[in-house]
Short mmCIF file of C-alpha atoms in Angstrom, two decimals:
data_model
loop_
_atom_site.label_atom_id
_atom_site.label_comp_id
_atom_site.label_asym_id
_atom_site.label_seq_id
_atom_site.Cartn_x
_atom_site.Cartn_y
_atom_site.Cartn_z
CA MET E 21 22.90 17.34 40.13
CA PHE E 22 21.42 18.98 37.05
CA VAL E 23 24.73 20.69 36.39
CA TRP E 24 26.63 17.41 36.61
CA GLY E 25 24.01 15.71 34.46
CA SER E 26 24.55 18.30 31.75
CA PHE E 27 28.33 18.50 31.73
CA GLY E 28 28.62 14.77 32.28
CA ALA E 29 26.37 14.04 29.31
CA VAL E 30 28.48 16.27 27.09
CA ALA E 31 31.69 14.61 28.26
CA LEU E 32 30.17 11.17 27.72
CA ALA E 33 28.98 12.10 24.24
CA ILE E 34 32.45 13.35 23.31
CA VAL E 35 34.10 10.18 24.61
CA VAL E 36 31.63 8.02 22.69
CA GLU E 37 32.09 9.98 19.48
CA ILE E 38 35.88 9.90 19.63
CA THR E 39 35.86 6.18 20.46
CA LEU E 40 33.59 5.38 17.52
CA LEU E 41 35.77 7.45 15.23
CA ARG E 42 38.89 5.70 16.53
CA LEU E 43 37.29 2.29 15.89
CA ARG E 44 36.41 3.40 12.39
CA THR E 45 39.96 4.41 11.53
CA LEU E 46 41.32 1.21 13.07
CA ARG E 47 38.97 -0.82 10.90
CA ILE E 48 40.18 1.06 7.84
CA ARG E 49 43.80 0.39 8.73
CA HIS E 50 43.05 -3.32 8.99
CA GLN E 51 41.37 -3.22 5.62
CA ILE E 52 44.35 -1.48 4.06
CA ASN E 53 46.81 -3.89 5.61
CA ASP E 54 44.67 -6.82 4.47
CA SER E 55 44.62 -5.54 0.92
CA ARG E 56 48.36 -5.08 1.13
CA VAL E 57 48.90 -8.69 2.23
CA ASP E 58 46.58 -9.79 -0.57
CA ARG E 59 48.63 -7.91 -3.07
CA GLN E 60 51.89 -9.33 -1.78
CA VAL E 61 50.46 -12.84 -1.98
CA ASN E 62 49.27 -12.17 -5.47
CA ASP E 63 52.64 -10.79 -6.48
CA ARG E 64 54.27 -14.01 -5.42
CA MET O 3 -8.72 27.35 -7.09
CA LYS O 4 -5.53 26.99 -9.07
CA SER O 5 -3.44 29.32 -6.97
CA ALA O 6 -0.50 26.96 -6.67
CA PRO O 7 -0.09 26.07 -10.32
CA ASP O 8 -0.43 29.66 -11.50
CA VAL O 9 2.17 30.81 -9.05
CA ALA O 10 4.46 27.98 -9.96
CA LEU O 11 4.46 29.10 -13.53
CA GLY O 12 5.60 32.61 -12.79
CA PRO O 13 9.39 32.42 -12.96
CA VAL O 14 9.44 30.06 -15.88
CA GLN O 15 7.43 32.40 -18.02
CA SER O 16 9.61 35.34 -17.18
CA GLY O 17 12.73 33.29 -17.79
CA LYS O 18 13.90 32.65 -21.29
CA GLY O 19 11.81 30.19 -23.21
CA ASP O 20 13.28 28.12 -25.97
CA PRO O 21 13.97 30.66 -28.74
CA GLY O 22 14.24 28.02 -31.45
CA GLU O 23 10.79 26.65 -30.82
CA ALA O 24 8.62 29.66 -30.33
CA GLU O 25 5.46 27.58 -30.48
CA VAL O 26 6.36 25.59 -27.39
CA ALA O 27 5.19 27.90 -24.64
CA PRO O 28 6.06 26.75 -21.13
CA GLU O 29 2.49 27.09 -19.91
CA GLN O 30 1.45 24.62 -22.56
CA GLY O 31 3.70 21.98 -21.07
CA PHE O 32 2.38 22.87 -17.66
CA MET O 33 -1.22 22.45 -18.73
CA ARG O 34 -0.39 19.21 -20.49
CA ALA O 35 1.32 17.79 -17.42
CA ILE O 36 -1.63 18.77 -15.25
CA ALA O 37 -4.17 17.37 -17.68
CA ARG O 38 -2.29 14.13 -18.13
CA ASP O 39 -1.73 13.48 -14.44
CA THR O 40 -5.25 14.42 -13.42
CA ARG O 41 -6.70 12.19 -16.10
CA LEU O 42 -4.48 9.33 -15.01
CA ALA O 43 -5.46 9.83 -11.39
CA PHE O 44 -9.15 9.90 -12.12
CA ARG O 45 -8.87 6.85 -14.29
CA SER O 46 -7.87 4.93 -11.19
CA LYS O 47 -10.47 6.57 -8.97
CA GLY O 48 -9.75 4.09 -6.22
CA GLU O 49 -6.59 5.81 -5.08
CA VAL O 50 -8.12 9.27 -4.93
CA ILE O 51 -11.06 8.01 -2.93
CA GLN O 52 -8.88 5.88 -0.67
CA ALA O 53 -6.83 8.87 0.42
CA LEU O 54 -10.01 10.81 1.09
CA VAL O 55 -11.53 7.97 3.11
CA PHE O 56 -8.26 7.64 5.03
CA PHE O 57 -8.52 11.33 5.91
CA VAL O 58 -12.11 10.96 7.14
CA VAL O 59 -11.36 7.80 9.12
CA VAL O 60 -8.33 9.27 10.87
CA VAL O 61 -10.29 12.35 11.89
CA SER O 62 -13.17 10.17 13.13
CA LEU O 63 -10.80 8.13 15.27
CA PHE O 64 -10.06 11.04 17.57
CA PRO O 65 -13.50 11.40 19.18
CA LEU O 66 -13.46 7.65 19.76
CA ALA O 67 -10.07 7.87 21.43
CA ILE O 68 -10.70 11.01 23.44
CA GLY O 69 -14.42 10.89 24.20
CA PRO O 70 -17.46 12.77 22.95
CA GLU O 71 -16.98 15.87 25.09
CA THR O 72 -17.97 18.70 22.76
CA ALA O 73 -15.85 21.48 24.20
CA LEU O 74 -12.69 19.41 24.07
CA LEU O 75 -13.39 18.15 20.55
CA LYS O 76 -14.03 21.67 19.33
CA ARG O 77 -10.69 22.73 20.76
CA ILE O 78 -8.63 19.99 19.15
CA ALA O 79 -10.53 19.99 15.84
CA PRO O 80 -8.14 22.26 13.88
CA GLY O 81 -5.10 20.27 14.90
CA VAL O 82 -6.76 16.93 14.26
CA VAL O 83 -8.00 17.88 10.80
CA TRP O 84 -4.62 19.33 9.87
CA VAL O 85 -2.59 16.38 11.10
CA ALA O 86 -4.92 14.01 9.24
CA ALA O 87 -4.56 16.10 6.08
CA LEU O 88 -0.77 16.00 6.46
CA LEU O 89 -0.74 12.21 6.76
CA SER O 90 -3.19 11.77 3.93
CA VAL O 91 -1.07 13.87 1.56
CA LEU O 92 2.02 12.02 2.74
CA LEU O 93 0.46 8.69 1.80
CA THR O 94 -0.27 9.87 -1.73
CA LEU O 95 3.24 11.21 -2.40
CA PRO O 96 4.72 8.02 -3.90
CA ARG O 97 2.02 8.31 -6.57
CA LEU O 98 3.61 11.55 -7.80
CA PHE O 99 6.62 10.07 -9.57
CA ALA O 100 6.85 6.35 -8.84
CA SER O 101 4.86 4.97 -11.78
CA ASP O 102 6.40 7.46 -14.20
CA TYR O 103 9.81 6.44 -12.89
CA GLN O 104 9.12 2.75 -13.37
CA ASP O 105 7.79 2.94 -16.91
CA GLY O 106 10.39 5.46 -18.08
CA THR O 107 7.96 8.35 -18.58
CA LEU O 108 10.04 10.49 -16.28
CA GLU O 109 13.08 10.21 -18.52
CA GLN O 110 10.90 11.09 -21.48
CA LEU O 111 9.75 14.11 -19.53
CA MET O 112 13.34 15.27 -19.15
CA LEU O 113 13.79 15.05 -22.91
CA SER O 114 10.59 16.91 -23.70
CA PRO O 115 10.85 20.38 -25.25
CA PHE O 116 9.34 21.90 -22.11
CA PRO O 117 11.63 22.89 -19.26
CA LEU O 118 11.65 20.26 -16.53
CA PRO O 119 10.62 22.67 -13.72
CA VAL O 120 7.46 23.48 -15.68
CA MET O 121 6.62 19.84 -16.12
CA VAL O 122 7.15 18.95 -12.47
CA ALA O 123 5.14 22.04 -11.50
CA GLY O 124 2.34 20.61 -13.59
CA LYS O 125 2.66 17.28 -11.85
CA MET O 126 2.59 18.98 -8.47
CA GLY O 127 -0.49 20.93 -9.47
CA ALA O 128 -2.23 17.75 -10.56
CA HIS O 129 -1.22 16.06 -7.33
CA TRP O 130 -2.83 18.87 -5.39
CA LEU O 131 -5.98 18.76 -7.48
CA VAL O 132 -6.52 15.07 -6.77
CA SER O 133 -5.18 14.73 -3.23
CA GLY O 134 -5.12 18.17 -1.58
CA LEU O 135 -8.20 19.93 -2.86
CA PRO O 136 -10.63 17.08 -2.04
CA LEU O 137 -9.47 17.23 1.58
CA ALA O 138 -10.27 20.93 1.75
CA LEU O 139 -13.68 20.33 0.23
CA ILE O 140 -14.69 17.58 2.63
CA ALA O 141 -13.17 19.27 5.70
CA PRO O 142 -16.29 21.36 6.54
CA LEU O 143 -18.24 18.15 7.04
CA LEU O 144 -15.67 16.90 9.51
CA GLY O 145 -15.52 20.30 11.16
CA LEU O 146 -19.27 20.15 11.74
CA GLN O 147 -18.84 16.84 13.54
CA PHE O 148 -16.41 18.57 15.86
CA GLY O 149 -18.82 21.45 16.49
CA LEU O 150 -17.02 24.22 14.61
CA ASP O 151 -19.22 27.16 13.63
CA SER O 152 -19.51 28.54 10.12
CA ARG O 153 -16.79 31.18 10.54
CA GLU O 154 -14.33 28.61 11.80
CA LEU O 155 -15.29 26.24 9.01
CA GLY O 156 -14.60 28.96 6.48
CA VAL O 157 -11.15 29.62 7.88
CA LEU O 158 -10.46 25.87 8.05
CA VAL O 159 -11.25 25.47 4.36
CA ALA O 160 -9.25 28.58 3.48
CA SER O 161 -6.25 27.37 5.46
CA LEU O 162 -6.44 23.96 3.79
CA ILE O 163 -6.74 25.46 0.32
CA LEU O 164 -3.71 27.68 0.97
CA GLY O 165 -1.73 25.04 2.85
CA THR O 166 -2.21 21.76 1.03
CA PRO O 167 -0.49 22.99 -2.17
CA ILE O 168 2.60 23.63 -0.04
CA LEU O 169 2.34 20.05 1.19
CA SER O 170 2.30 18.85 -2.42
CA MET O 171 5.28 21.04 -3.28
CA LEU O 172 7.51 20.05 -0.39
CA GLY O 173 6.37 16.44 -0.67
CA ALA O 174 7.38 16.38 -4.32
CA ILE O 175 10.97 17.09 -3.30
CA GLY O 176 10.99 14.11 -0.95
CA ALA O 177 9.24 11.89 -3.47
CA ALA O 178 11.75 12.82 -6.17
CA LEU O 179 14.79 12.32 -3.94
CA THR O 180 13.72 8.84 -2.83
CA LEU O 181 12.79 7.48 -6.26
CA GLY O 182 13.68 3.81 -6.46
CA VAL O 183 15.22 3.79 -2.99
CA ARG O 184 14.53 0.81 -0.76
CA GLY O 185 12.04 1.61 2.01
CA GLY O 186 11.22 4.83 0.20
CA SER O 187 7.82 5.57 1.69
CA ILE O 188 8.92 5.63 5.31
CA LEU O 189 11.99 7.60 4.26
CA VAL O 190 9.81 10.22 2.60
CA ALA O 191 7.91 10.61 5.85
CA LEU O 192 11.17 11.08 7.74
CA LEU O 193 12.46 13.66 5.27
CA ILE O 194 9.31 15.62 4.68
CA LEU O 195 7.33 15.67 7.92
CA PRO O 196 9.80 18.04 9.63
CA LEU O 197 9.44 20.42 6.69
CA TYR O 198 5.65 20.21 7.00
CA ILE O 199 5.67 21.48 10.55
CA PRO O 200 5.48 25.22 9.78
CA VAL O 201 2.51 24.60 7.48
CA LEU O 202 0.83 22.62 10.23
CA ILE O 203 1.46 25.37 12.77
CA PHE O 204 0.10 28.18 10.63
CA GLY O 205 -2.76 26.14 9.20
CA ALA O 206 -4.09 24.85 12.49
CA GLY O 207 -3.13 28.17 14.09
CA ALA O 208 -5.44 30.08 11.74
CA VAL O 209 -8.47 28.07 12.86
CA GLU O 210 -7.44 28.23 16.50
CA THR O 211 -7.11 32.01 16.43
CA VAL O 212 -10.51 32.48 14.85
CA ALA O 213 -11.99 30.10 17.44
CA ALA O 214 -10.40 32.22 20.15
CA GLY O 215 -11.96 35.32 18.61
CA LEU O 216 -8.62 36.73 17.50
CA ASP O 217 -7.43 37.96 14.14
CA TYR O 218 -6.65 34.99 11.93
CA GLY O 219 -5.37 37.07 9.02
CA ALA O 220 -1.71 36.79 9.94
CA ASN O 221 -1.75 32.99 9.87
CA LEU O 222 -3.49 32.88 6.52
CA SER O 223 -1.17 35.52 5.09
CA LEU O 224 1.82 33.50 6.21
CA LEU O 225 0.38 30.44 4.52
CA GLY O 226 -0.20 32.53 1.41
CA ALA O 227 3.36 33.81 1.53
CA GLY O 228 4.61 30.25 1.93
CA LEU O 229 2.51 29.24 -1.04
CA LEU O 230 3.98 32.02 -3.18
CA ILE O 231 7.57 31.32 -2.19
CA GLY O 232 7.04 27.60 -2.51
CA GLY O 233 5.47 27.99 -5.91
CA LEU O 234 8.38 30.09 -7.13
CA THR O 235 11.14 27.88 -5.79
CA THR O 236 10.06 24.27 -5.33
CA PRO O 237 9.62 23.43 -9.05
CA PHE O 238 13.33 24.07 -9.47
CA ALA O 239 14.23 22.03 -6.41
CA VAL O 240 12.03 19.17 -7.56
CA ALA O 241 13.49 19.32 -11.07
CA ALA O 242 16.99 19.17 -9.57
CA ALA O 243 15.94 16.24 -7.37
CA VAL O 244 14.50 14.37 -10.37
CA LYS O 245 17.75 14.92 -12.27
CA ILE O 246 19.80 13.67 -9.35
CA SER O 247 17.66 10.56 -9.04
CA LEU O 248 17.76 9.75 -12.75
CA ASP O 249 21.48 10.31 -13.30
CA MET K 10 49.43 29.18 -2.29
CA ASN K 11 46.59 27.78 -4.27
CA ILE K 12 43.72 26.84 -1.98
CA TYR K 13 41.88 25.08 -4.78
CA LYS K 14 44.59 22.47 -4.67
CA TYR K 15 43.08 21.27 -1.41
CA ALA K 16 39.65 20.71 -2.94
CA SER K 17 40.93 17.33 -4.06
CA PRO K 18 40.53 14.56 -1.48
CA ALA K 19 44.03 13.25 -2.11
CA THR K 20 45.68 16.55 -1.25
CA PHE K 21 43.23 17.41 1.47
CA TYR K 22 43.84 14.15 3.29
CA PRO K 23 47.36 14.94 4.55
CA LEU K 24 46.45 18.57 5.22
CA ALA K 25 43.55 17.47 7.42
CA GLY K 26 45.88 15.09 9.22
CA ARG K 27 48.25 17.92 10.06
CA LEU K 28 45.46 20.25 11.18
CA ILE K 29 43.63 17.85 13.50
CA PRO K 30 46.11 18.02 16.42
CA TRP K 31 46.04 21.82 16.41
CA PHE K 32 42.28 21.99 16.57
CA ALA K 33 42.15 19.23 19.18
CA VAL K 34 44.67 21.01 21.43
CA LEU K 35 42.87 24.33 20.98
CA ALA K 36 39.59 22.67 21.87
CA ALA K 37 41.02 21.17 25.03
CA MET K 38 42.65 24.43 26.11
CA LEU K 39 39.58 26.53 25.42
CA ALA K 40 37.37 24.01 27.19
CA ALA K 41 39.64 24.14 30.23
CA VAL K 42 39.53 27.94 30.32
CA GLY K 43 35.79 27.99 29.68
CA LEU K 44 35.04 25.47 32.40
CA TYR K 45 37.24 27.39 34.84
CA LEU K 46 35.37 30.59 33.99
CA GLY K 47 31.93 29.01 34.06
CA LEU K 48 32.15 26.58 36.93
CA TYR K 49 34.63 28.34 39.22
CA LEU K 50 35.02 32.05 38.60
CA ALA K 51 31.44 32.93 37.75
CA PRO K 52 29.43 33.52 40.94
CA PRO K 53 26.13 31.70 41.45
CA ASP K 54 23.05 33.47 40.12
CA PHE K 55 21.05 35.17 42.85
CA GLN K 56 17.79 33.74 41.52
CA GLN K 57 18.69 30.39 40.02
CA GLY K 58 21.68 29.48 42.18
CA GLU K 59 24.15 27.01 40.73
CA VAL K 60 21.80 25.52 38.18
CA TYR K 61 22.24 28.40 35.78
CA ARG K 62 25.78 27.14 35.06
CA ILE K 63 24.18 24.68 32.66
CA ILE K 64 23.85 27.50 30.16
CA PHE K 65 27.65 27.52 29.79
CA ILE K 66 27.29 24.21 27.99
CA HIS K 67 23.68 24.48 26.82
CA VAL K 68 24.02 27.66 24.80
CA PRO K 69 27.21 26.61 22.96
CA THR K 70 25.73 23.21 22.05
CA ALA K 71 22.55 24.86 20.79
CA TRP K 72 24.63 27.26 18.71
CA MET K 73 26.67 24.42 17.29
CA ALA K 74 23.54 22.43 16.46
CA MET K 75 22.31 25.27 14.31
CA ILE K 76 25.64 26.44 12.87
CA ILE K 77 26.75 22.96 11.80
CA TYR K 78 23.53 22.58 9.85
CA LEU K 79 24.15 25.90 8.12
CA VAL K 80 27.75 24.93 7.37
CA MET K 81 26.43 21.69 5.89
CA ALA K 82 24.03 23.70 3.74
CA ALA K 83 26.93 25.86 2.54
CA TYR K 84 28.90 22.73 1.64
CA GLY K 85 25.74 21.47 -0.04
CA VAL K 86 25.63 24.52 -2.28
CA MET K 87 29.27 23.96 -3.18
CA ALA K 88 28.71 20.26 -3.73
CA LEU K 89 25.87 20.90 -6.16
CA SER K 90 27.24 23.91 -7.99
CA PHE K 91 30.87 22.83 -8.39
CA ASN K 92 30.22 19.11 -8.30
CA ALA K 93 32.80 18.97 -5.49
CA ARG K 94 33.22 15.53 -3.98
CA LEU K 95 35.07 16.84 -0.96
CA SER K 96 32.17 19.13 -0.03
CA SER K 97 29.81 16.17 0.04
CA MET K 98 32.26 14.27 2.18
CA MET K 99 32.48 17.19 4.59
CA MET K 100 28.69 17.17 4.85
CA GLU K 101 28.75 13.49 5.63
CA ALA K 102 31.50 14.08 8.19
CA LEU K 103 29.67 16.93 9.91
CA ALA K 104 26.22 15.37 10.16
CA PRO K 105 26.85 12.98 13.08
CA THR K 106 28.58 15.70 15.09
CA GLY K 107 25.76 18.12 14.38
CA ALA K 108 23.18 15.56 15.44
CA MET K 109 25.17 14.89 18.60
CA PHE K 110 25.24 18.59 19.48
CA THR K 111 21.50 18.81 18.84
CA VAL K 112 20.82 15.92 21.21
CA LEU K 113 23.09 17.54 23.79
CA ALA K 114 21.33 20.89 23.40
CA LEU K 115 17.98 19.18 24.04
CA TRP K 116 19.36 17.18 26.95
CA THR K 117 21.04 20.10 28.69
CA GLY K 118 18.00 22.26 27.96
CA ALA K 119 15.75 19.71 29.62
CA LEU K 120 18.03 19.54 32.67
CA TRP K 121 18.03 23.32 32.87
CA GLY K 122 14.27 23.51 32.42
CA LYS K 123 13.40 21.11 35.22
CA PRO K 124 14.69 23.25 38.11
CA THR K 125 13.98 26.54 36.35
CA TRP K 126 10.55 25.99 34.85
CA GLY K 127 9.54 22.87 36.75
CA ALA K 128 9.33 20.65 33.67
CA TYR K 129 11.88 18.72 31.61
CA TRP K 130 10.09 19.42 28.40
CA VAL K 131 8.06 22.45 27.48
CA TRP K 132 6.53 22.88 24.05
CA ASP K 133 7.98 26.24 23.41
CA ALA K 134 9.35 27.54 20.15
CA ARG K 135 13.04 26.97 20.68
CA MET K 136 12.92 23.50 22.13
CA THR K 137 10.45 22.42 19.49
CA SER K 138 12.47 23.84 16.65
CA THR K 139 15.65 22.26 18.01
CA LEU K 140 13.79 18.96 17.97
CA ILE K 141 12.83 19.62 14.36
CA LEU K 142 16.49 20.32 13.64
CA LEU K 143 17.33 16.89 15.04
CA PHE K 144 14.76 15.37 12.69
CA LEU K 145 16.44 17.20 9.82
CA TYR K 146 19.84 15.74 10.74
CA VAL K 147 18.34 12.27 11.07
CA GLY K 148 16.59 12.70 7.72
CA TYR K 149 19.87 13.61 6.01
CA ILE K 150 21.71 10.66 7.55
CA ALA K 151 18.86 8.27 6.70
CA LEU K 152 18.65 9.48 3.10
CA THR K 153 22.37 9.30 2.39
CA HIS K 154 22.56 5.82 3.90
CA ALA K 155 19.49 4.56 2.04
CA ILE K 156 20.84 5.47 -1.43
CA GLU K 157 23.48 3.00 -2.48
CA ASP K 158 24.99 4.95 -5.34
CA LYS K 159 27.41 7.26 -3.55
CA LYS K 160 27.27 9.99 -6.16
CA ARG K 161 23.50 10.15 -6.04
CA ALA K 162 23.48 9.97 -2.24
CA ASP K 163 25.85 12.95 -2.10
CA LYS K 164 23.73 15.12 -4.35
CA ALA K 165 20.41 14.08 -2.84
CA GLY K 166 21.75 14.80 0.64
CA ALA K 167 23.05 18.19 -0.47
CA LEU K 168 19.69 19.16 -1.93
CA LEU K 169 17.84 17.96 1.16
CA VAL K 170 20.04 19.98 3.49
CA ILE K 171 19.70 23.10 1.36
CA VAL K 172 15.91 22.75 1.42
CA GLY K 173 16.00 22.00 5.14
CA SER K 174 18.14 25.02 5.90
CA VAL K 175 15.16 27.14 4.93
CA ASN K 176 13.80 25.82 8.20
CA VAL K 177 16.61 27.31 10.27
CA PRO K 178 15.51 30.95 9.83
CA ILE K 179 12.01 29.79 10.74
CA ILE K 180 13.48 28.70 14.05
CA TYR K 181 14.29 32.30 14.84
CA PHE K 182 11.06 33.53 13.36
CA SER K 183 9.01 31.10 15.40
CA VAL K 184 10.58 32.39 18.59
CA LYS K 185 8.90 35.70 17.93
CA TRP K 186 5.75 34.12 16.63
CA TRP K 187 4.87 32.08 19.64
CA ASN K 188 5.48 34.30 22.59
CA THR K 189 6.07 31.64 25.16
CA LEU K 190 8.03 30.65 28.19
CA HIS K 191 11.52 30.65 26.77
CA GLN K 192 13.69 33.61 27.61
CA GLY K 193 14.23 35.96 24.70
CA ALA K 194 18.01 36.09 24.49
CA SER K 195 19.90 33.57 26.53
CA VAL K 196 22.27 36.15 27.94
CA SER K 197 19.43 38.06 29.57
CA VAL K 198 19.30 35.45 32.36
CA THR K 199 21.89 37.47 34.16
CA SER K 200 21.55 40.25 36.62
CA GLY K 201 24.25 42.84 37.07
CA SER K 202 26.60 43.90 34.32
CA LYS K 203 29.79 42.57 35.89
CA MET K 204 28.42 39.06 36.06
CA ALA K 205 26.89 39.40 32.63
CA SER K 206 30.26 40.10 31.07
CA MET K 207 31.78 37.14 32.91
CA MET K 208 28.99 34.90 31.70
CA ALA K 209 29.21 36.15 28.15
CA LEU K 210 32.95 35.52 28.17
CA GLY K 211 32.51 32.02 29.59
CA MET K 212 29.90 31.14 27.01
CA LEU K 213 32.02 32.56 24.21
CA VAL K 214 35.06 30.55 25.25
CA MET K 215 32.98 27.39 25.58
CA ALA K 216 31.42 28.04 22.17
CA LEU K 217 34.89 28.41 20.65
CA ALA K 218 35.93 25.16 22.32
CA CYS K 219 32.92 23.44 20.75
CA TRP K 220 33.86 24.92 17.37
CA MET K 221 37.40 23.61 17.58
CA TYR K 222 36.18 20.21 18.73
CA ALA K 223 33.67 20.01 15.90
CA ILE K 224 36.33 20.94 13.33
CA ALA K 225 38.81 18.40 14.70
CA VAL K 226 36.25 15.61 14.75
CA ALA K 227 34.88 16.49 11.31
CA LEU K 228 38.39 16.49 9.83
CA ALA K 229 39.16 13.13 11.42
CA ARG K 230 35.91 11.71 10.11
CA VAL K 231 36.37 13.13 6.63
CA ARG K 232 39.76 11.39 6.49
CA ALA K 233 38.04 8.12 7.29
CA ILE K 234 35.39 8.79 4.67
CA ILE K 235 38.00 9.62 2.02
CA ILE K 236 39.77 6.31 2.51
CA GLU K 237 36.58 4.30 2.85
CA ARG K 238 35.43 5.55 -0.51
CA GLU K 239 38.79 4.85 -2.09
CA LEU K 240 38.68 1.33 -0.71
CA GLU K 241 35.21 0.86 -2.14
CA ASN K 242 36.39 2.00 -5.53
CA GLY K 243 39.33 -0.36 -5.29
CA GLY K 244 41.69 2.49 -6.04
CA ALA K 245 43.12 2.76 -2.57
CA ALA K 246 46.46 1.20 -3.48
CA ASN K 247 47.22 3.72 -6.19
CA TRP K 248 45.90 6.59 -4.22
CA LEU K 249 47.92 5.68 -1.15
CA ASN K 250 51.06 5.91 -3.21
CA THR K 251 50.35 9.58 -3.86
CA LEU K 252 50.69 10.29 -0.16
CA ASN K 253 54.08 11.07 1.25
CA THR K 254 55.76 8.44 3.36
CA GLN K 255 54.98 10.03 6.70
CA ASP K 256 51.25 10.10 6.01
CA LYS K 257 51.39 6.56 4.78
CA ARG K 258 53.15 5.36 7.90
CA GLN K 259 50.64 7.20 10.01
CA LEU K 260 47.84 5.52 8.13
CA THR K 261 48.97 1.91 8.17
CA ARG K 262 50.73 1.84 11.48
#
């Protein structure tokens, strides 16, 4: 049980970290696309 | 009594002074900074006394929380006094730079003919004189309340005299880094308390070892070594931190 | 090839993007090998039974906790002495991963301590100093987030980490100073040389896996930080144009 608790915690932490990082990059992409749309609107 | 300031001056003296202005010796700036800050602190006596009272009150809380059992109190006394000293110094840290930062004195200090590390060393020395040294001087009284004998009291005072300057030095780094930052005081605690831990261990450890009838010299020597190293290095770190914060 | 070219965020960004998959794949492969060695091939310890297998993850995480802080300090020196923006960004990218490894080291240590010593937490030198290390990470993150001016936050954080790294040698020193419960060197848990070599190998492979993972994650995070800062400055549009088309597509997909 202690072994599973240890390895499981590490696996969980890795999943959480990668998910958070993924969300962060997705948010950035949205921001970039938004600014792009803004620019296109402005150009017109 | 001025072990910290004297040590802090060392490297600056050996380094190159300003050749153009031979009259401006670094130690002069150091003495001026000390004199100015001490005078300022004693002009508003309230703050100095408040920190001291805080120290006494915190230490007095422990018997009330734990009970008047003499043997137990004697055992925890070194740790209690040291933790209270740590917190008391921590509370006085904003005083180091905050008012000088607000009224622009700090920027003047950077423009002064004296090297900045010397000036901040002076400020640190003054800070110790008004908020570290008084703790060491009143500690025997508190130690008596906890049933420490004269030998232990002596080591307690020695450990505080060697250790509290390090608290001022390390604290100055945190105080300088958080100048003008929102929620600065709690942030300083977060940054600096971890760095205080070795001082706490060796300071309280010195009194504990003498209480256990062991050799306390090693603990005090380590504090002394920390004081030397801190005195030689922290003025530069604090000067760098001040520059970063004022940029 | 001029490595200094990559000290600029704009040129480092695509390089990091190309490197991430390699480190990620290496991390996964090494972790698979390490887990196979540690959980399957290595025989149970004759004293501790199966529980000792925790050290295959505990020791690497504890190493990483300490090493990442030292790497941050090294970046801090670079950030302050060369005024290198990218170094500060790397520090910012490494800090969360370092803090995570520190938490994991404490967690796995506690789970190892309960069956071995009979207590989740023991105030011994190593556990205490790892806890202090966590405080140092938290202090860095708190400071850099509290200062709004990015340039000042970078430099203040760098100075704090350099000062804090003085604490890391004290971790080792304190182990000798307080002579307490914790085992001297972690590898000495073993009995019998054959098993010891197996265990050392398993730990080494797991440690390498952690390294590769940390590098991959830090590179991914530094990419995010680079763009976030460009967006804040409002210069993202121009800067994006300096990237080649493949990187751009990858970014805005």
